[in-house]
PDB file of C-alpha atoms and ligand atoms in Angstrom:
ATOM      1  CA  UNK W 181      -0.470  16.014  -9.322  1.00 75.00           C
ATOM      2  CA  UNK W 182      -1.453  17.271 -12.847  1.00 79.00           C
ATOM      3  CA  UNK W 183      -1.369  14.637 -15.459  1.00 91.00           C
ATOM      4  CA  UNK W 184      -1.436  11.718 -12.936  1.00 97.00           C
ATOM      5  CA  UNK W 185      -4.080   9.109 -13.735  1.00 98.00           C
ATOM      6  CA  UNK W 186      -5.244   6.644 -11.033  1.00 98.00           C
ATOM      7  CA  UNK W 187      -6.927   3.442 -11.936  1.00 98.00           C
ATOM      8  CA  UNK W 188      -7.574  -0.115 -10.665  1.00 98.00           C
ATOM      9  CA  UNK W 189      -5.248  -2.742 -12.055  1.00 98.00           C
ATOM     10  CA  UNK W 190      -6.033  -6.310 -13.234  1.00 98.00           C
ATOM     11  CA  UNK W 191      -3.728  -9.203 -14.250  1.00 98.00           C
ATOM     12  CA  UNK W 192      -1.392  -8.505 -17.191  1.00 98.00           C
ATOM     13  CA  UNK W 193       2.214  -9.538 -17.747  1.00 98.00           C
ATOM     14  CA  UNK W 194       3.115  -5.916 -18.641  1.00 98.00           C
ATOM     15  CA  UNK W 195       1.780  -4.578 -15.308  1.00 98.00           C
ATOM     16  CA  UNK W 196       3.451  -7.245 -13.298  1.00 98.00           C
ATOM     17  CA  UNK W 197       6.685  -6.292 -15.019  1.00 98.00           C
ATOM     18  CA  UNK W 198       6.097  -2.545 -14.329  1.00 98.00           C
ATOM     19  CA  UNK W 199       5.060  -3.202 -10.695  1.00 98.00           C
ATOM     20  CA  UNK W 200       8.049  -5.514 -10.201  1.00 98.00           C
ATOM     21  CA  UNK W 201      10.511  -2.886 -11.429  1.00 98.00           C
ATOM     22  CA  UNK W 202       9.043  -0.338  -9.143  1.00 98.00           C
ATOM     23  CA  UNK W 203       9.065  -2.771  -6.138  1.00 98.00           C
ATOM     24  CA  UNK W 204      12.782  -3.510  -6.744  1.00 98.00           C
ATOM     25  CA  UNK W 205      13.547   0.294  -6.888  1.00 98.00           C
ATOM     26  CA  UNK W 206      11.691   0.922  -3.689  1.00 98.00           C
ATOM     27  CA  UNK W 207      13.264  -1.976  -1.849  1.00 97.00           C
ATOM     28  CA  UNK W 208      16.788  -0.986  -3.042  1.00 97.00           C
ATOM     29  CA  UNK W 209      16.029   2.469  -1.683  1.00 96.00           C
ATOM     30  CA  UNK W 210      15.285   1.035   1.816  1.00 96.00           C
ATOM     31  CA  UNK W 211      11.476   1.013   1.590  1.00 96.00           C
ATOM     32  CA  UNK W 212       9.946  -1.469   4.046  1.00 96.00           C
ATOM     33  CA  UNK W 213       7.309  -3.202   1.943  1.00 97.00           C
ATOM     34  CA  UNK W 214       7.856  -6.881   2.938  1.00 97.00           C
ATOM     35  CA  UNK W 215      11.004  -7.722   0.864  1.00 98.00           C
ATOM     36  CA  UNK W 216      14.796  -7.794   1.339  1.00 98.00           C
ATOM     37  CA  UNK W 217      17.366  -6.244  -0.966  1.00 98.00           C
ATOM     38  CA  UNK W 218      18.443  -7.451  -3.527  1.00 98.00           C
ATOM     39  CA  UNK W 219      15.077  -8.534  -4.943  1.00 98.00           C
ATOM     40  CA  UNK W 220      15.274 -10.529  -8.155  1.00 98.00           C
ATOM     41  CA  UNK W 221      13.063  -9.445 -11.093  1.00 98.00           C
ATOM     42  CA  UNK W 222      11.571 -12.997 -11.234  1.00 98.00           C
ATOM     43  CA  UNK W 223      10.519 -12.843  -7.610  1.00 98.00           C
ATOM     44  CA  UNK W 224       9.190  -9.295  -7.876  1.00 98.00           C
ATOM     45  CA  UNK W 225       7.170 -10.169 -10.977  1.00 98.00           C
ATOM     46  CA  UNK W 226       5.846 -13.379  -9.474  1.00 98.00           C
ATOM     47  CA  UNK W 227       4.686 -11.490  -6.374  1.00 98.00           C
ATOM     48  CA  UNK W 228       2.667  -9.098  -8.515  1.00 98.00           C
ATOM     49  CA  UNK W 229       1.304 -11.913 -10.719  1.00 98.00           C
ATOM     50  CA  UNK W 230      -0.183 -13.302  -7.449  1.00 98.00           C
ATOM     51  CA  UNK W 231      -1.491  -9.911  -6.261  1.00 98.00           C
ATOM     52  CA  UNK W 232      -3.128  -9.021  -9.597  1.00 98.00           C
ATOM     53  CA  UNK W 233      -4.725 -12.581  -9.762  1.00 98.00           C
ATOM     54  CA  UNK W 234      -6.226 -11.829  -6.243  1.00 98.00           C
ATOM     55  CA  UNK W 235      -7.478  -8.476  -7.606  1.00 98.00           C
ATOM     56  CA  UNK W 236      -9.166 -10.265 -10.484  1.00 98.00           C
ATOM     57  CA  UNK W 237     -10.891 -12.556  -7.946  1.00 98.00           C
ATOM     58  CA  UNK W 238     -12.177  -9.483  -6.052  1.00 98.00           C
ATOM     59  CA  UNK W 239     -10.095 -10.156  -2.926  1.00 98.00           C
ATOM     60  CA  UNK W 240      -8.362  -6.814  -3.177  1.00 98.00           C
ATOM     61  CA  UNK W 241      -8.250  -3.613  -5.280  1.00 98.00           C
ATOM     62  CA  UNK W 242      -4.883  -2.747  -6.587  1.00 99.00           C
ATOM     63  CA  UNK W 243      -4.656   0.946  -7.638  1.00 99.00           C
ATOM     64  CA  UNK W 244      -1.971   2.259  -9.952  1.00 98.00           C
ATOM     65  CA  UNK W 245      -0.974   5.877 -10.543  1.00 98.00           C
ATOM     66  CA  UNK W 246       0.356   6.576 -13.982  1.00 98.00           C
ATOM     67  CA  UNK W 247       2.387   9.556 -15.232  1.00 97.00           C
ATOM     68  CA  UNK W 248       2.002   9.810 -19.001  1.00 96.00           C
ATOM     69  CA  UNK W 249       1.390   6.050 -19.117  1.00 96.00           C
ATOM     70  CA  UNK W 250       4.282   5.114 -16.820  1.00 97.00           C
ATOM     71  CA  UNK W 251       3.350   3.401 -13.546  1.00 98.00           C
ATOM     72  CA  UNK W 252       4.800   5.535 -10.708  1.00 98.00           C
ATOM     73  CA  UNK W 253       2.910   4.409  -7.549  1.00 98.00           C
ATOM     74  CA  UNK W 254       0.570   1.804  -6.193  1.00 98.00           C
ATOM     75  CA  UNK W 255      -1.508   0.908  -3.146  1.00 99.00           C
ATOM     76  CA  UNK W 256      -3.647  -2.176  -2.356  1.00 98.00           C
ATOM     77  CA  UNK W 257      -7.006  -2.226  -0.572  1.00 98.00           C
ATOM     78  CA  UNK W 258      -7.369  -5.683   0.853  1.00 98.00           C
ATOM     79  CA  UNK W 259     -10.966  -6.776   1.103  1.00 98.00           C
ATOM     80  CA  UNK W 260     -10.700 -10.546   1.668  1.00 98.00           C
ATOM     81  CA  UNK W 261     -10.907 -10.737   5.472  1.00 98.00           C
ATOM     82  CA  UNK W 262     -12.488 -13.304   7.758  1.00 98.00           C
ATOM     83  CA  UNK W 263     -16.305 -13.594   7.793  1.00 97.00           C
ATOM     84  CA  UNK W 264     -16.503 -11.854  11.118  1.00 97.00           C
ATOM     85  CA  UNK W 265     -14.883  -8.718   9.841  1.00 98.00           C
ATOM     86  CA  UNK W 266     -16.987  -7.752   6.763  1.00 97.00           C
ATOM     87  CA  UNK W 267     -16.919  -4.054   7.714  1.00 97.00           C
ATOM     88  CA  UNK W 268     -13.088  -3.856   7.681  1.00 98.00           C
ATOM     89  CA  UNK W 269     -10.373  -3.521   5.014  1.00 98.00           C
ATOM     90  CA  UNK W 270      -6.632  -3.237   5.046  1.00 98.00           C
ATOM     91  CA  UNK W 271      -4.172  -0.969   3.281  1.00 98.00           C
ATOM     92  CA  UNK W 272      -0.963  -2.531   2.020  1.00 98.00           C
ATOM     93  CA  UNK W 273       1.896  -2.230  -0.465  1.00 98.00           C
ATOM     94  CA  UNK W 274       1.780   1.531  -0.656  1.00 98.00           C
ATOM     95  CA  UNK W 275       4.742   2.751  -2.573  1.00 98.00           C
ATOM     96  CA  UNK W 276       5.768   5.662  -4.886  1.00 98.00           C
ATOM     97  CA  UNK W 277       8.732   5.455  -7.256  1.00 97.00           C
ATOM     98  CA  UNK W 278      11.635   7.495  -5.679  1.00 96.00           C
ATOM     99  CA  UNK W 279      11.651   9.784  -8.784  1.00 95.00           C
ATOM    100  CA  UNK W 280       7.945  10.815  -8.158  1.00 97.00           C
ATOM    101  CA  UNK W 281       7.849  11.299  -4.336  1.00 98.00           C
ATOM    102  CA  UNK W 282       6.665  14.431  -2.639  1.00 97.00           C
ATOM    103  CA  UNK W 283       4.103  15.334  -5.327  1.00 97.00           C
ATOM    104  CA  UNK W 284       1.021  14.167  -3.420  1.00 98.00           C
ATOM    105  CA  UNK W 285       0.693  10.927  -5.474  1.00 98.00           C
ATOM    106  CA  UNK W 286       0.586   8.523  -2.496  1.00 98.00           C
ATOM    107  CA  UNK W 287      -1.920  10.821  -0.710  1.00 98.00           C
ATOM    108  CA  UNK W 288      -4.165  10.764  -3.849  1.00 98.00           C
ATOM    109  CA  UNK W 289      -4.004   6.928  -4.063  1.00 98.00           C
ATOM    110  CA  UNK W 290      -4.943   6.773  -0.367  1.00 98.00           C
ATOM    111  CA  UNK W 291      -7.930   8.991  -0.822  1.00 98.00           C
ATOM    112  CA  UNK W 292      -9.073   6.869  -3.812  1.00 98.00           C
ATOM    113  CA  UNK W 293      -8.596   3.658  -1.797  1.00 98.00           C
ATOM    114  CA  UNK W 294     -10.609   5.118   1.071  1.00 98.00           C
ATOM    115  CA  UNK W 295     -13.451   6.210  -1.206  1.00 98.00           C
ATOM    116  CA  UNK W 296     -13.538   2.708  -2.890  1.00 98.00           C
ATOM    117  CA  UNK W 297     -13.557   1.125   0.586  1.00 98.00           C
ATOM    118  CA  UNK W 298     -16.622   3.343   1.523  1.00 98.00           C
ATOM    119  CA  UNK W 299     -18.310   2.230  -1.739  1.00 98.00           C
ATOM    120  CA  UNK W 300     -17.755  -1.298  -0.681  1.00 97.00           C
ATOM    121  CA  UNK W 301     -19.477  -0.677   2.664  1.00 97.00           C
ATOM    122  CA  UNK W 302     -16.262  -0.760   4.742  1.00 98.00           C
ATOM    123  CA  UNK W 303     -16.160   1.427   7.781  1.00 98.00           C
ATOM    124  CA  UNK W 304     -12.811   0.606   9.273  1.00 98.00           C
ATOM    125  CA  UNK W 305      -9.266   0.615   7.740  1.00 98.00           C
ATOM    126  CA  UNK W 306      -6.208  -0.925   9.284  1.00 98.00           C
ATOM    127  CA  UNK W 307      -2.613  -0.756   8.281  1.00 98.00           C
ATOM    128  CA  UNK W 308       0.906  -1.167   9.607  1.00 98.00           C
ATOM    129  CA  UNK W 309       4.157   0.506   8.687  1.00 98.00           C
ATOM    130  CA  UNK W 310       7.743   0.209   9.821  1.00 98.00           C
ATOM    131  CA  UNK W 311       8.794   2.643  12.467  1.00 97.00           C
ATOM    132  CA  UNK W 312      12.267   3.104  10.777  1.00 92.00           C
ATOM    133  CA  UNK W 313      12.211   4.017   7.073  1.00 82.00           C
ATOM    134  CA  UNK W 314       8.406   3.395   6.917  1.00 83.00           C
ATOM    135  CA  UNK W 315       5.790   6.085   6.646  1.00 96.00           C
ATOM    136  CA  UNK W 316       4.241   6.693  10.113  1.00 97.00           C
ATOM    137  CA  UNK W 317       3.972  10.524   9.605  1.00 97.00           C
ATOM    138  CA  UNK W 318       2.521  10.074   6.176  1.00 98.00           C
ATOM    139  CA  UNK W 319      -0.368   8.045   7.633  1.00 98.00           C
ATOM    140  CA  UNK W 320      -0.812  10.333  10.638  1.00 98.00           C
ATOM    141  CA  UNK W 321      -1.285  13.304   8.189  1.00 98.00           C
ATOM    142  CA  UNK W 322      -4.062  11.307   6.534  1.00 98.00           C
ATOM    143  CA  UNK W 323      -5.903  10.952   9.855  1.00 98.00           C
ATOM    144  CA  UNK W 324      -4.815   7.452  10.897  1.00 98.00           C
ATOM    145  CA  UNK W 325      -4.665   6.739  14.667  1.00 98.00           C
ATOM    146  CA  UNK W 326      -1.689   4.966  16.113  1.00 98.00           C
ATOM    147  CA  UNK W 327      -2.699   1.822  18.085  1.00 98.00           C
ATOM    148  CA  UNK W 328       0.885   0.970  19.232  1.00 98.00           C
ATOM    149  CA  UNK W 329       4.197  -0.344  18.218  1.00 98.00           C
ATOM    150  CA  UNK W 330       5.503  -3.896  18.149  1.00 98.00           C
ATOM    151  CA  UNK W 331       9.416  -4.032  18.689  1.00 98.00           C
ATOM    152  CA  UNK W 332      11.691  -5.945  16.406  1.00 98.00           C
ATOM    153  CA  UNK W 333       8.883  -6.954  14.112  1.00 98.00           C
ATOM    154  CA  UNK W 334      10.648  -7.134  10.748  1.00 97.00           C
ATOM    155  CA  UNK W 335      13.961  -6.815   9.056  1.00 98.00           C
ATOM    156  CA  UNK W 336      14.694  -3.641   7.002  1.00 97.00           C
ATOM    157  CA  UNK W 337      15.446  -4.321   3.343  1.00 97.00           C
ATOM    158  CA  UNK W 338      19.084  -3.546   3.838  1.00 96.00           C
ATOM    159  CA  UNK W 339      19.314  -5.307   7.216  1.00 97.00           C
ATOM    160  CA  UNK W 340      18.706  -4.545  10.903  1.00 97.00           C
ATOM    161  CA  UNK W 341      15.415  -4.950  12.746  1.00 98.00           C
ATOM    162  CA  UNK W 342      12.637  -2.327  12.973  1.00 98.00           C
ATOM    163  CA  UNK W 343       9.550  -2.021  15.057  1.00 98.00           C
ATOM    164  CA  UNK W 344       6.182  -1.796  13.262  1.00 98.00           C
ATOM    165  CA  UNK W 345       3.398   0.647  14.042  1.00 98.00           C
ATOM    166  CA  UNK W 346      -0.294  -0.331  13.681  1.00 98.00           C
ATOM    167  CA  UNK W 347      -2.785   2.298  12.569  1.00 98.00           C
ATOM    168  CA  UNK W 348      -6.532   2.496  12.080  1.00 98.00           C
ATOM    169  CA  UNK W 349      -9.084   4.933  10.634  1.00 98.00           C
ATOM    170  CA  UNK W 350     -12.910   4.962  10.700  1.00 98.00           C
ATOM    171  CA  UNK W 351     -14.345   5.827   7.274  1.00 98.00           C
ATOM    172  CA  UNK W 352     -17.844   6.276   5.956  1.00 94.00           C
ATOM    173  CA  UNK W 353     -20.781   5.866   8.283  1.00 78.00           C
ATOM    174  CA  UNK W 354     -21.324   3.864  11.452  1.00 74.00           C
ATOM    175  CA  UNK W 355     -20.059   0.369  11.673  1.00 73.00           C
ATOM    176  CA  UNK W 356     -23.008  -2.058  11.297  1.00 71.00           C
ATOM    177  CA  UNK W 357     -23.767  -4.160  14.444  1.00 70.00           C
TER     178      UNK W 357
HETATM  179  C1  COA I 647       5.503   6.618   1.857  1.00 88.98           C
HETATM  180  C2  COA I 647       5.471   6.979   0.423  1.00 88.98           C
HETATM  181  C3  COA I 647       4.512   5.972  -0.295  1.00 88.98           C
HETATM  182  C4  COA I 647       4.940   8.383   0.229  1.00 88.98           C
HETATM  183  O1  COA I 647       4.814   8.674  -1.197  1.00 88.98           O
HETATM  184  P1  COA I 647       4.686  10.142  -1.823  1.00 88.98           P
HETATM  185  O2  COA I 647       4.039   9.970  -3.110  1.00 88.98           O
HETATM  186  O3  COA I 647       5.985  10.834  -1.757  1.00 88.98           O
HETATM  187  O4  COA I 647       3.631  10.839  -0.685  1.00 88.98           O
HETATM  188  P2  COA I 647       2.969  12.233  -0.858  1.00 88.98           P
HETATM  189  O5  COA I 647       3.703  13.107  -1.863  1.00 88.98           O
HETATM  190  O6  COA I 647       1.525  12.065  -1.046  1.00 88.98           O
HETATM  191  O7  COA I 647       3.244  12.774   0.619  1.00 88.98           O
HETATM  192  C5  COA I 647       2.303  13.445   1.369  1.00 88.98           C
HETATM  193  C6  COA I 647       2.981  14.143   2.558  1.00 88.98           C
HETATM  194  O8  COA I 647       3.540  13.151   3.472  1.00 88.98           O
HETATM  195  C7  COA I 647       4.931  13.399   3.608  1.00 88.98           C
HETATM  196  N1  COA I 647       5.598  12.106   3.571  1.00 88.98           N
HETATM  197  C8  COA I 647       5.612  11.247   2.516  1.00 88.98           C
HETATM  198  N2  COA I 647       6.301  10.154   2.843  1.00 88.98           N
HETATM  199  C9  COA I 647       6.766  10.348   4.157  1.00 88.98           C
HETATM  200  C10 COA I 647       7.518   9.559   5.013  1.00 88.98           C
HETATM  201  N3  COA I 647       8.002   8.347   4.621  1.00 88.98           N
HETATM  202  N4  COA I 647       7.780  10.074   6.178  1.00 88.98           N
HETATM  203  C11 COA I 647       7.288  11.256   6.600  1.00 88.98           C
HETATM  204  N5  COA I 647       6.573  12.052   5.792  1.00 88.98           N
HETATM  205  C12 COA I 647       6.279  11.575   4.587  1.00 88.98           C
HETATM  206  C13 COA I 647       5.337  14.235   2.411  1.00 88.98           C
HETATM  207  O9  COA I 647       6.454  14.898   2.686  1.00 88.98           O
HETATM  208  C14 COA I 647       4.097  14.995   2.156  1.00 88.98           C
HETATM  209  O10 COA I 647       4.064  16.123   2.964  1.00 88.98           O
HETATM  210  P3  COA I 647       3.678  17.569   2.350  1.00 88.98           P
HETATM  211  O11 COA I 647       2.198  17.393   1.957  1.00 88.98           O
HETATM  212  O12 COA I 647       3.853  18.473   3.509  1.00 88.98           O
HETATM  213  O13 COA I 647       4.544  17.819   1.212  1.00 88.98           O
HETATM  214  C15 COA I 647       6.875   6.874  -0.280  1.00 88.98           C
HETATM  215  O14 COA I 647       7.739   7.651   0.479  1.00 88.98           O
HETATM  216  C16 COA I 647       7.416   5.480  -0.384  1.00 88.98           C
HETATM  217  O15 COA I 647       7.139   4.755  -1.407  1.00 88.98           O
HETATM  218  N6  COA I 647       8.190   5.014   0.589  1.00 88.98           N
HETATM  219  C17 COA I 647       8.831   3.726   0.535  1.00 88.98           C
HETATM  220  C18 COA I 647       7.848   2.599   0.773  1.00 88.98           C
HETATM  221  C19 COA I 647       7.033   2.730   2.057  1.00 88.98           C
HETATM  222  O16 COA I 647       7.636   2.978   3.119  1.00 88.98           O
HETATM  223  N7  COA I 647       5.788   2.563   1.926  1.00 88.98           N
HETATM  224  C20 COA I 647       4.896   2.512   3.119  1.00 88.98           C
HETATM  225  C21 COA I 647       4.739   1.143   3.587  1.00 88.98           C
HETATM  226  S1  COA I 647       3.524   0.897   4.773  1.00 88.98           S
END
């Protein structure tokens, strides 16, 4: 993990491009992050344009991990939830470039997302991940509790259905009542 810099991202054409290239790589490698393979560069970039615009509006925090200035991983902390869930946030779009996996970068991003969620007064995190080719064990190592599994929830990027697993984790102090 030496030399990896983690920081929040805001809208910029260069970042949308870098995030889009990473998304295409991850999807091509079978990563279940909401898209089908092949993903066009235009679609990938447009997706991140929207995500980074939402970050600029304060609806989410998009973290990027950089290795010597090159974007190698990202995760989103989604804060914009219904008014009756002000204590909750969601984790989404967690991905590490295939070339940089297994170095603890995603774990570091998750720890940073959790500490930012605590700073924002959030006490409950929720996420889902594909049962096949997703990352259930990764989240379990980070202390997330499995709620259950929904069968045939989504298509895998290269085809075929997979179940999804829903996880939660309490963070920070007690949930306000
Ligand atoms: C899941 C993912 C983000 C992990 O990225 P990473 O930077 O390699 O993760 P880390 O290096 O922090 O891994 C931490 C630990 O979890 C393990 N782990 C990571 N991904 C795993 C996976 N998919 N399944 C099982 N274990 C996994 C690692 O082996 C490592 O264990 P170790 O500490 O004993 O070495 C990456 O594999 C990825 O981008 N996958 C494709 C997209 C995806 O599925 N995203 C999740 C969508 S919800």
